[in-house]
Amino acid sequence: ELQLGTVPATGAFNGDSFVNIAVSTTDTPTTAATDWHLYRLNVRNDGTQETPSHTGCPCLGDQPLIGADKYGFYITTNEFSIAGSAFNGAQVYAFDKAALANGTMKVQRIERENPPLAEGVAYSIQPATSPASAEWSSAAGGTEYALSALEFTGGFDNRIATWALTNTSSLATDSPNVHLSSTIVGSEVYGAPPMVAQKTGPFPLGMSLKAKLNLLNSNDDRMNQTVFSGGKLWSGLNTAVKTSNGPTTVGISYFVVQPATSATGTTTALMSHQGYVSVNRNSVMFPSIGVTAGASRAAMVFTLAGVGFYPSTAYVSLSPSGAIAGPVTVYGAGTKPADGFTGYPQEGGNGTERWGDYSAASADASGTIWTAAEYIPGTFGFPDSLANWGTAIGAIG
């Protein structure tokens, strides 16, 4: 998680910025603090406190994303200035995984301020996790893969990037030497998604403020959770879509990419499968794909919302090749519109409510795919006077 330091007397940011990491000391995590190793990675990156000197810092490491292979645990962030407007692109940190499990933080900062990618700066590099240890790549001394989008301007693109961190076995040595590289893969067209209109219903907070019902924020088209299984990378992102008889709404563009890394660390990648998910006149957004060991089965979870559905959680099944293998199925049905304070102008918003930036899907050893995404149960909130969202957890057997 991201942590920012503040001045106690005023609450102003003081320039401190950390990514906090918790590692369970057992394979059955508990809520006891004594059962965890706790670490703080300093990401202010202003040349002080043994951090590198980056433009516009002290900075924060926004949206920490995680991945792992046999040797390493990986975190990437998007680096923004705390007090200014600087954006320094994606930052990549590689940790000795065994050391973290044993109580020691050993990290290689893969420093590339404003890492170049095509004609822009790389952002939201999403490292991969795997459903089983047999999936991890041993190529080039151990390789961790990642994916990212290439849409830089709020328009459309037809490329994504495959990333490789090679020589990850060196993380266990006194001189870690992990190499980061990328290759561009042609893809179907995707682009910045619109906001999401909601189905009419009771919204007591907004009505008390004499406000209009919020739209939902679909954010952007950054890459979401990535899984490496069956020798392929599975991921998806939000995109604008238009069906033949409906308006432009939010849909999902998803990708199955097959990477290959040589003994010398050169990585290539091919698009194995790709496709779109959409629901006519409604929106689907924030996908995560869960994949079983060996990619024998997969499923994609997301939020479904629009004029015909209160914000709900839904999924589609995917075949081993990545083809859609079933209908969009709701498993957490929304019962009311989203009614959160973040959208209402009277609370500092602009009419668009912050929505569930993230979902999750993960396969366990038995082959069950566990899913989680935001929806509106209508029974509780956080706090219930200012928001009414919840998280629906499902199991696809």
Short mmCIF file of N, CA and C in Angstrom, two decimals, residues 30-184:
data_model
loop_
_atom_site.label_atom_id
_atom_site.label_comp_id
_atom_site.label_asym_id
_atom_site.label_seq_id
_atom_site.Cartn_x
_atom_site.Cartn_y
_atom_site.Cartn_z
N THR A 30 -2.79 -14.92 9.11
CA THR A 30 -3.70 -14.60 10.20
C THR A 30 -3.80 -13.09 10.34
N THR A 31 -4.58 -12.63 11.30
CA THR A 31 -4.69 -11.21 11.58
C THR A 31 -3.77 -10.77 12.70
N ALA A 32 -2.93 -11.67 13.21
CA ALA A 32 -2.01 -11.33 14.28
C ALA A 32 -0.79 -10.60 13.72
N ALA A 33 -0.47 -9.43 14.26
CA ALA A 33 0.66 -8.65 13.77
C ALA A 33 1.97 -9.42 13.88
N THR A 34 2.07 -10.29 14.86
CA THR A 34 3.31 -11.05 15.04
C THR A 34 3.53 -12.09 13.94
N ASP A 35 2.51 -12.34 13.13
CA ASP A 35 2.63 -13.32 12.05
C ASP A 35 3.00 -12.69 10.71
N TRP A 36 3.52 -11.46 10.77
CA TRP A 36 3.85 -10.76 9.53
C TRP A 36 5.21 -10.08 9.63
N HIS A 37 5.95 -10.08 8.51
CA HIS A 37 7.09 -9.20 8.33
C HIS A 37 6.57 -7.93 7.64
N LEU A 38 6.90 -6.77 8.20
CA LEU A 38 6.43 -5.50 7.66
C LEU A 38 7.63 -4.69 7.17
N TYR A 39 7.52 -4.15 5.94
CA TYR A 39 8.62 -3.40 5.33
C TYR A 39 8.09 -2.07 4.78
N ARG A 40 9.00 -1.09 4.67
CA ARG A 40 8.68 0.17 4.02
C ARG A 40 9.74 0.47 2.97
N LEU A 41 9.32 0.64 1.73
CA LEU A 41 10.20 1.03 0.64
C LEU A 41 10.08 2.54 0.44
N ASN A 42 11.17 3.26 0.61
CA ASN A 42 11.16 4.71 0.46
C ASN A 42 11.12 5.07 -1.02
N VAL A 43 10.07 5.78 -1.45
CA VAL A 43 9.90 6.12 -2.87
C VAL A 43 9.81 7.63 -3.08
N ARG A 44 10.32 8.44 -2.14
CA ARG A 44 10.29 9.89 -2.34
C ARG A 44 11.20 10.30 -3.50
N ASN A 45 12.30 9.61 -3.71
CA ASN A 45 13.15 9.73 -4.90
C ASN A 45 13.55 11.16 -5.23
N ASP A 46 13.98 11.88 -4.21
CA ASP A 46 14.44 13.27 -4.41
C ASP A 46 15.92 13.43 -4.11
N GLY A 47 16.64 12.32 -4.03
CA GLY A 47 18.07 12.38 -3.76
C GLY A 47 18.43 12.39 -2.29
N THR A 48 17.44 12.39 -1.41
CA THR A 48 17.68 12.33 0.02
C THR A 48 17.30 10.96 0.55
N GLN A 49 17.70 10.66 1.77
CA GLN A 49 17.34 9.42 2.45
C GLN A 49 17.68 8.19 1.60
N GLU A 50 18.84 8.28 0.93
CA GLU A 50 19.36 7.18 0.11
C GLU A 50 18.44 6.81 -1.05
N THR A 51 17.71 7.78 -1.57
CA THR A 51 16.88 7.56 -2.76
C THR A 51 17.51 8.29 -3.94
N PRO A 52 17.21 7.87 -5.18
CA PRO A 52 17.74 8.56 -6.36
C PRO A 52 17.10 9.93 -6.52
N SER A 53 17.71 10.76 -7.31
CA SER A 53 17.21 12.12 -7.54
C SER A 53 16.44 12.16 -8.85
N HIS A 54 15.11 12.35 -8.74
CA HIS A 54 14.25 12.42 -9.91
C HIS A 54 13.61 13.80 -10.03
N THR A 55 13.22 14.16 -11.22
CA THR A 55 12.65 15.47 -11.50
C THR A 55 11.37 15.70 -10.70
N GLY A 56 11.27 16.90 -10.09
CA GLY A 56 10.03 17.30 -9.43
C GLY A 56 9.75 16.64 -8.10
N CYS A 57 10.65 15.82 -7.61
CA CYS A 57 10.40 15.10 -6.36
C CYS A 57 10.77 15.97 -5.16
N PRO A 58 10.22 15.71 -3.94
CA PRO A 58 9.75 14.40 -3.51
C PRO A 58 8.48 13.96 -4.22
N CYS A 59 8.42 12.64 -4.44
CA CYS A 59 7.35 12.05 -5.24
C CYS A 59 6.64 10.94 -4.47
N LEU A 60 5.53 10.52 -5.03
CA LEU A 60 4.79 9.38 -4.49
C LEU A 60 4.74 8.28 -5.53
N GLY A 61 4.64 7.04 -5.06
CA GLY A 61 4.54 5.89 -5.95
C GLY A 61 3.09 5.46 -6.08
N ASP A 62 2.38 6.05 -7.03
CA ASP A 62 0.95 5.81 -7.15
C ASP A 62 0.67 4.42 -7.72
N GLN A 63 -0.46 3.87 -7.33
CA GLN A 63 -0.99 2.60 -7.85
C GLN A 63 0.06 1.49 -7.82
N PRO A 64 0.55 1.09 -6.64
CA PRO A 64 1.51 -0.03 -6.59
C PRO A 64 0.89 -1.30 -7.19
N LEU A 65 1.62 -1.92 -8.11
CA LEU A 65 1.19 -3.16 -8.77
C LEU A 65 2.21 -4.24 -8.45
N ILE A 66 1.76 -5.47 -8.25
CA ILE A 66 2.65 -6.53 -7.80
C ILE A 66 2.67 -7.72 -8.74
N GLY A 67 3.80 -8.42 -8.72
CA GLY A 67 3.98 -9.66 -9.46
C GLY A 67 5.04 -10.50 -8.79
N ALA A 68 5.25 -11.71 -9.28
CA ALA A 68 6.25 -12.60 -8.66
C ALA A 68 6.65 -13.69 -9.63
N ASP A 69 7.91 -14.14 -9.50
CA ASP A 69 8.36 -15.36 -10.15
C ASP A 69 9.09 -16.21 -9.11
N LYS A 70 9.88 -17.17 -9.53
CA LYS A 70 10.55 -18.07 -8.59
C LYS A 70 11.46 -17.32 -7.64
N TYR A 71 12.14 -16.30 -8.15
CA TYR A 71 13.19 -15.65 -7.37
C TYR A 71 12.77 -14.32 -6.78
N GLY A 72 11.83 -13.63 -7.42
CA GLY A 72 11.58 -12.25 -7.06
C GLY A 72 10.13 -11.91 -6.78
N PHE A 73 9.98 -10.81 -6.05
CA PHE A 73 8.70 -10.14 -5.84
C PHE A 73 8.87 -8.76 -6.44
N TYR A 74 7.90 -8.30 -7.24
CA TYR A 74 8.08 -7.09 -8.03
C TYR A 74 6.96 -6.09 -7.76
N ILE A 75 7.34 -4.84 -7.64
CA ILE A 75 6.38 -3.76 -7.47
C ILE A 75 6.69 -2.70 -8.51
N THR A 76 5.66 -2.25 -9.21
CA THR A 76 5.81 -1.09 -10.08
C THR A 76 4.86 0.00 -9.60
N THR A 77 5.26 1.25 -9.80
CA THR A 77 4.44 2.38 -9.42
C THR A 77 4.40 3.38 -10.57
N ASN A 78 3.48 4.33 -10.49
CA ASN A 78 3.50 5.51 -11.34
C ASN A 78 3.97 6.68 -10.48
N GLU A 79 5.08 7.32 -10.87
CA GLU A 79 5.71 8.32 -10.01
C GLU A 79 5.21 9.72 -10.34
N PHE A 80 4.55 10.34 -9.35
CA PHE A 80 4.05 11.70 -9.45
C PHE A 80 4.71 12.57 -8.38
N SER A 81 4.93 13.84 -8.72
CA SER A 81 5.39 14.80 -7.73
C SER A 81 4.32 15.00 -6.66
N ILE A 82 4.74 15.09 -5.40
CA ILE A 82 3.78 15.32 -4.32
C ILE A 82 3.22 16.73 -4.37
N ALA A 83 4.08 17.71 -4.64
CA ALA A 83 3.65 19.11 -4.60
C ALA A 83 3.53 19.76 -5.97
N GLY A 84 4.06 19.13 -7.00
CA GLY A 84 4.06 19.73 -8.32
C GLY A 84 3.32 18.91 -9.34
N SER A 85 3.68 19.12 -10.62
CA SER A 85 2.96 18.47 -11.72
C SER A 85 3.79 17.41 -12.44
N ALA A 86 4.99 17.11 -11.95
CA ALA A 86 5.87 16.18 -12.64
C ALA A 86 5.30 14.76 -12.63
N PHE A 87 5.42 14.09 -13.77
CA PHE A 87 5.13 12.66 -13.88
C PHE A 87 6.37 12.00 -14.46
N ASN A 88 6.95 11.07 -13.72
CA ASN A 88 8.20 10.44 -14.12
C ASN A 88 8.03 9.02 -14.62
N GLY A 89 6.80 8.65 -14.97
CA GLY A 89 6.57 7.34 -15.56
C GLY A 89 6.59 6.21 -14.55
N ALA A 90 6.56 5.00 -15.08
CA ALA A 90 6.54 3.80 -14.23
C ALA A 90 7.91 3.56 -13.62
N GLN A 91 7.92 3.22 -12.34
CA GLN A 91 9.14 2.85 -11.62
C GLN A 91 9.05 1.37 -11.26
N VAL A 92 10.16 0.66 -11.37
CA VAL A 92 10.15 -0.79 -11.18
C VAL A 92 11.12 -1.15 -10.06
N TYR A 93 10.64 -1.97 -9.12
CA TYR A 93 11.43 -2.42 -7.97
C TYR A 93 11.38 -3.94 -7.92
N ALA A 94 12.56 -4.56 -7.79
CA ALA A 94 12.67 -6.02 -7.77
C ALA A 94 13.26 -6.45 -6.42
N PHE A 95 12.60 -7.36 -5.72
CA PHE A 95 12.98 -7.80 -4.39
C PHE A 95 13.38 -9.27 -4.41
N ASP A 96 14.33 -9.62 -3.58
CA ASP A 96 14.66 -11.02 -3.32
C ASP A 96 13.49 -11.61 -2.53
N LYS A 97 12.73 -12.51 -3.16
CA LYS A 97 11.50 -13.03 -2.55
C LYS A 97 11.80 -13.85 -1.29
N ALA A 98 12.83 -14.69 -1.36
CA ALA A 98 13.18 -15.52 -0.20
C ALA A 98 13.60 -14.65 0.98
N ALA A 99 14.33 -13.56 0.70
CA ALA A 99 14.75 -12.68 1.78
C ALA A 99 13.55 -12.02 2.44
N LEU A 100 12.57 -11.57 1.64
CA LEU A 100 11.35 -10.98 2.22
C LEU A 100 10.66 -11.98 3.14
N ALA A 101 10.60 -13.24 2.71
CA ALA A 101 9.93 -14.26 3.52
C ALA A 101 10.68 -14.54 4.81
N ASN A 102 11.99 -14.26 4.81
CA ASN A 102 12.82 -14.57 5.98
C ASN A 102 13.08 -13.36 6.86
N GLY A 103 12.50 -12.19 6.51
CA GLY A 103 12.60 -11.03 7.38
C GLY A 103 13.57 -9.96 6.95
N THR A 104 14.09 -10.02 5.71
CA THR A 104 15.06 -9.03 5.23
C THR A 104 14.59 -8.46 3.90
N MET A 105 14.66 -7.14 3.75
CA MET A 105 14.29 -6.52 2.49
C MET A 105 15.54 -6.24 1.67
N LYS A 106 15.70 -6.95 0.56
CA LYS A 106 16.77 -6.72 -0.42
C LYS A 106 16.10 -6.31 -1.72
N VAL A 107 16.42 -5.12 -2.22
CA VAL A 107 15.71 -4.59 -3.38
C VAL A 107 16.70 -4.02 -4.38
N GLN A 108 16.41 -4.24 -5.66
CA GLN A 108 17.10 -3.56 -6.74
C GLN A 108 16.13 -2.55 -7.34
N ARG A 109 16.50 -1.27 -7.26
CA ARG A 109 15.72 -0.22 -7.90
C ARG A 109 16.15 -0.16 -9.37
N ILE A 110 15.23 -0.46 -10.25
CA ILE A 110 15.57 -0.45 -11.67
C ILE A 110 15.27 0.96 -12.17
N GLU A 111 16.25 1.85 -11.98
CA GLU A 111 16.02 3.27 -12.16
C GLU A 111 15.97 3.65 -13.63
N ARG A 112 14.82 4.10 -14.07
CA ARG A 112 14.67 4.61 -15.43
C ARG A 112 13.65 5.73 -15.37
N GLU A 113 14.11 6.90 -14.95
CA GLU A 113 13.20 8.05 -14.91
C GLU A 113 12.65 8.28 -16.32
N ASN A 114 11.31 8.47 -16.40
CA ASN A 114 10.64 8.61 -17.69
C ASN A 114 11.02 7.48 -18.64
N PRO A 115 10.77 6.23 -18.27
CA PRO A 115 11.17 5.11 -19.14
C PRO A 115 10.51 5.23 -20.50
N PRO A 116 11.29 5.21 -21.58
CA PRO A 116 10.71 5.42 -22.91
C PRO A 116 9.95 4.21 -23.40
N LEU A 117 8.87 4.47 -24.11
CA LEU A 117 8.07 3.41 -24.71
C LEU A 117 7.43 3.99 -25.96
N ALA A 118 7.88 3.53 -27.13
CA ALA A 118 7.40 4.09 -28.41
C ALA A 118 7.58 5.61 -28.35
N GLU A 119 6.50 6.36 -28.59
CA GLU A 119 6.62 7.82 -28.61
C GLU A 119 6.20 8.45 -27.29
N GLY A 120 6.07 7.67 -26.23
CA GLY A 120 5.64 8.20 -24.95
C GLY A 120 6.47 7.68 -23.80
N VAL A 121 5.93 7.84 -22.60
CA VAL A 121 6.57 7.39 -21.36
C VAL A 121 5.77 6.22 -20.81
N ALA A 122 6.45 5.15 -20.44
CA ALA A 122 5.76 3.96 -19.94
C ALA A 122 5.03 4.26 -18.65
N TYR A 123 3.84 3.70 -18.52
CA TYR A 123 3.02 3.88 -17.33
C TYR A 123 2.32 2.57 -17.01
N SER A 124 1.99 2.40 -15.74
CA SER A 124 1.21 1.23 -15.30
C SER A 124 1.73 -0.07 -15.92
N ILE A 125 3.01 -0.36 -15.68
CA ILE A 125 3.58 -1.64 -16.10
C ILE A 125 3.07 -2.70 -15.12
N GLN A 126 2.22 -3.60 -15.59
CA GLN A 126 1.56 -4.57 -14.71
C GLN A 126 2.32 -5.90 -14.72
N PRO A 127 3.10 -6.18 -13.64
CA PRO A 127 3.82 -7.46 -13.59
C PRO A 127 2.85 -8.62 -13.39
N ALA A 128 3.29 -9.79 -13.75
CA ALA A 128 2.43 -10.97 -13.74
C ALA A 128 2.59 -11.78 -12.45
N THR A 129 1.48 -12.39 -12.05
CA THR A 129 1.50 -13.46 -11.07
C THR A 129 1.16 -14.76 -11.80
N SER A 130 1.36 -15.89 -11.13
CA SER A 130 1.08 -17.19 -11.74
C SER A 130 0.31 -18.05 -10.75
N PRO A 131 -0.55 -18.97 -11.26
CA PRO A 131 -1.34 -19.81 -10.37
C PRO A 131 -0.55 -20.94 -9.72
N ALA A 132 0.64 -21.26 -10.25
CA ALA A 132 1.43 -22.36 -9.70
C ALA A 132 2.90 -22.11 -10.01
N SER A 133 3.76 -22.65 -9.15
CA SER A 133 5.20 -22.43 -9.33
C SER A 133 5.72 -23.02 -10.65
N ALA A 134 5.05 -24.05 -11.16
CA ALA A 134 5.48 -24.65 -12.42
C ALA A 134 5.36 -23.69 -13.60
N GLU A 135 4.60 -22.61 -13.43
CA GLU A 135 4.41 -21.65 -14.51
C GLU A 135 5.60 -20.69 -14.66
N TRP A 136 6.39 -20.50 -13.63
CA TRP A 136 7.45 -19.49 -13.67
C TRP A 136 8.48 -19.81 -14.74
N SER A 137 8.96 -18.76 -15.39
CA SER A 137 9.93 -18.93 -16.47
C SER A 137 11.35 -18.99 -15.92
N SER A 138 12.12 -19.97 -16.38
CA SER A 138 13.53 -20.09 -16.00
C SER A 138 14.46 -19.51 -17.06
N ALA A 139 13.90 -18.95 -18.12
CA ALA A 139 14.71 -18.42 -19.22
C ALA A 139 15.62 -17.29 -18.74
N ALA A 140 16.82 -17.22 -19.31
CA ALA A 140 17.77 -16.12 -19.06
C ALA A 140 18.00 -15.89 -17.57
N GLY A 141 18.18 -16.99 -16.84
CA GLY A 141 18.44 -16.86 -15.41
C GLY A 141 17.23 -16.47 -14.59
N GLY A 142 16.04 -16.73 -15.11
CA GLY A 142 14.79 -16.36 -14.45
C GLY A 142 14.21 -15.12 -15.10
N THR A 143 12.94 -15.21 -15.55
CA THR A 143 12.30 -14.08 -16.22
C THR A 143 10.93 -13.82 -15.65
N GLU A 144 10.68 -12.59 -15.28
CA GLU A 144 9.36 -12.10 -14.87
C GLU A 144 8.81 -11.24 -15.99
N TYR A 145 7.56 -11.52 -16.42
CA TYR A 145 6.95 -10.78 -17.51
C TYR A 145 5.93 -9.76 -16.99
N ALA A 146 5.64 -8.78 -17.83
CA ALA A 146 4.66 -7.75 -17.50
C ALA A 146 4.05 -7.24 -18.81
N LEU A 147 2.89 -6.57 -18.69
CA LEU A 147 2.23 -5.95 -19.83
C LEU A 147 1.90 -4.50 -19.50
N SER A 148 1.82 -3.66 -20.52
CA SER A 148 1.32 -2.31 -20.34
C SER A 148 0.66 -1.84 -21.62
N ALA A 149 -0.17 -0.81 -21.49
CA ALA A 149 -0.82 -0.20 -22.64
C ALA A 149 0.08 0.88 -23.24
N LEU A 150 -0.26 1.30 -24.47
CA LEU A 150 0.54 2.33 -25.16
C LEU A 150 -0.30 3.53 -25.58
N GLU A 151 -1.45 3.71 -25.00
CA GLU A 151 -2.30 4.83 -25.41
C GLU A 151 -1.92 6.03 -24.53
N PHE A 152 -1.28 7.04 -25.10
CA PHE A 152 -0.69 8.12 -24.33
C PHE A 152 -1.49 9.42 -24.32
N THR A 153 -2.48 9.57 -25.20
CA THR A 153 -3.04 10.90 -25.45
C THR A 153 -4.53 11.03 -25.20
N GLY A 154 -5.18 10.00 -24.68
CA GLY A 154 -6.63 10.06 -24.52
C GLY A 154 -7.38 9.69 -25.78
N GLY A 155 -6.67 9.13 -26.76
CA GLY A 155 -7.30 8.70 -28.01
C GLY A 155 -7.34 7.20 -28.12
N PHE A 156 -6.84 6.66 -29.24
CA PHE A 156 -6.89 5.23 -29.49
C PHE A 156 -5.51 4.73 -29.91
N ASP A 157 -5.28 3.44 -29.73
CA ASP A 157 -4.02 2.82 -30.13
C ASP A 157 -4.30 1.38 -30.53
N ASN A 158 -3.35 0.78 -31.22
CA ASN A 158 -3.47 -0.63 -31.62
C ASN A 158 -2.18 -1.38 -31.32
N ARG A 159 -1.57 -1.05 -30.15
CA ARG A 159 -0.34 -1.70 -29.71
C ARG A 159 -0.39 -1.85 -28.19
N ILE A 160 0.24 -2.89 -27.69
CA ILE A 160 0.53 -3.01 -26.27
C ILE A 160 2.01 -3.37 -26.14
N ALA A 161 2.51 -3.33 -24.92
CA ALA A 161 3.92 -3.64 -24.69
C ALA A 161 4.04 -4.86 -23.79
N THR A 162 4.96 -5.75 -24.15
CA THR A 162 5.36 -6.87 -23.29
C THR A 162 6.72 -6.52 -22.69
N TRP A 163 6.83 -6.66 -21.38
CA TRP A 163 8.06 -6.36 -20.66
C TRP A 163 8.65 -7.65 -20.10
N ALA A 164 9.98 -7.66 -19.97
CA ALA A 164 10.67 -8.81 -19.38
C ALA A 164 11.73 -8.30 -18.41
N LEU A 165 11.70 -8.82 -17.19
CA LEU A 165 12.79 -8.63 -16.24
C LEU A 165 13.56 -9.94 -16.22
N THR A 166 14.79 -9.92 -16.71
CA THR A 166 15.58 -11.14 -16.84
C THR A 166 16.71 -11.17 -15.81
N ASN A 167 17.28 -12.38 -15.65
CA ASN A 167 18.33 -12.63 -14.66
C ASN A 167 17.82 -12.40 -13.24
N THR A 168 16.58 -12.79 -13.00
CA THR A 168 15.99 -12.55 -11.67
C THR A 168 16.63 -13.43 -10.59
N SER A 169 17.32 -14.50 -10.98
CA SER A 169 18.01 -15.32 -9.98
C SER A 169 19.11 -14.53 -9.28
N SER A 170 19.59 -13.44 -9.91
CA SER A 170 20.64 -12.63 -9.29
C SER A 170 20.14 -11.87 -8.07
N LEU A 171 18.82 -11.81 -7.87
CA LEU A 171 18.29 -11.11 -6.70
C LEU A 171 18.76 -11.74 -5.39
N ALA A 172 19.10 -13.01 -5.43
CA ALA A 172 19.55 -13.70 -4.21
C ALA A 172 21.03 -13.45 -3.93
N THR A 173 21.73 -12.77 -4.83
CA THR A 173 23.16 -12.52 -4.65
C THR A 173 23.40 -11.17 -4.01
N ASP A 174 24.67 -10.89 -3.70
CA ASP A 174 25.02 -9.60 -3.12
C ASP A 174 25.03 -8.49 -4.16
N SER A 175 25.00 -8.84 -5.43
CA SER A 175 25.02 -7.85 -6.51
C SER A 175 23.91 -8.16 -7.52
N PRO A 176 22.66 -7.91 -7.16
CA PRO A 176 21.56 -8.21 -8.09
C PRO A 176 21.71 -7.41 -9.37
N ASN A 177 21.37 -8.06 -10.50
CA ASN A 177 21.57 -7.44 -11.80
C ASN A 177 20.44 -7.85 -12.73
N VAL A 178 19.24 -7.42 -12.38
CA VAL A 178 18.05 -7.70 -13.18
C VAL A 178 17.98 -6.69 -14.32
N HIS A 179 17.68 -7.17 -15.53
CA HIS A 179 17.60 -6.31 -16.71
C HIS A 179 16.14 -6.16 -17.13
N LEU A 180 15.75 -4.93 -17.47
CA LEU A 180 14.38 -4.64 -17.90
C LEU A 180 14.39 -4.29 -19.39
N SER A 181 13.52 -4.94 -20.16
CA SER A 181 13.39 -4.63 -21.59
C SER A 181 11.93 -4.73 -21.99
N SER A 182 11.61 -4.19 -23.16
CA SER A 182 10.23 -4.23 -23.64
C SER A 182 10.20 -4.49 -25.12
N THR A 183 9.09 -5.02 -25.59
CA THR A 183 8.86 -5.22 -27.02
C THR A 183 7.41 -4.87 -27.31
N ILE A 184 7.15 -4.26 -28.44
CA ILE A 184 5.81 -3.81 -28.79
C ILE A 184 5.10 -4.87 -29.62
#
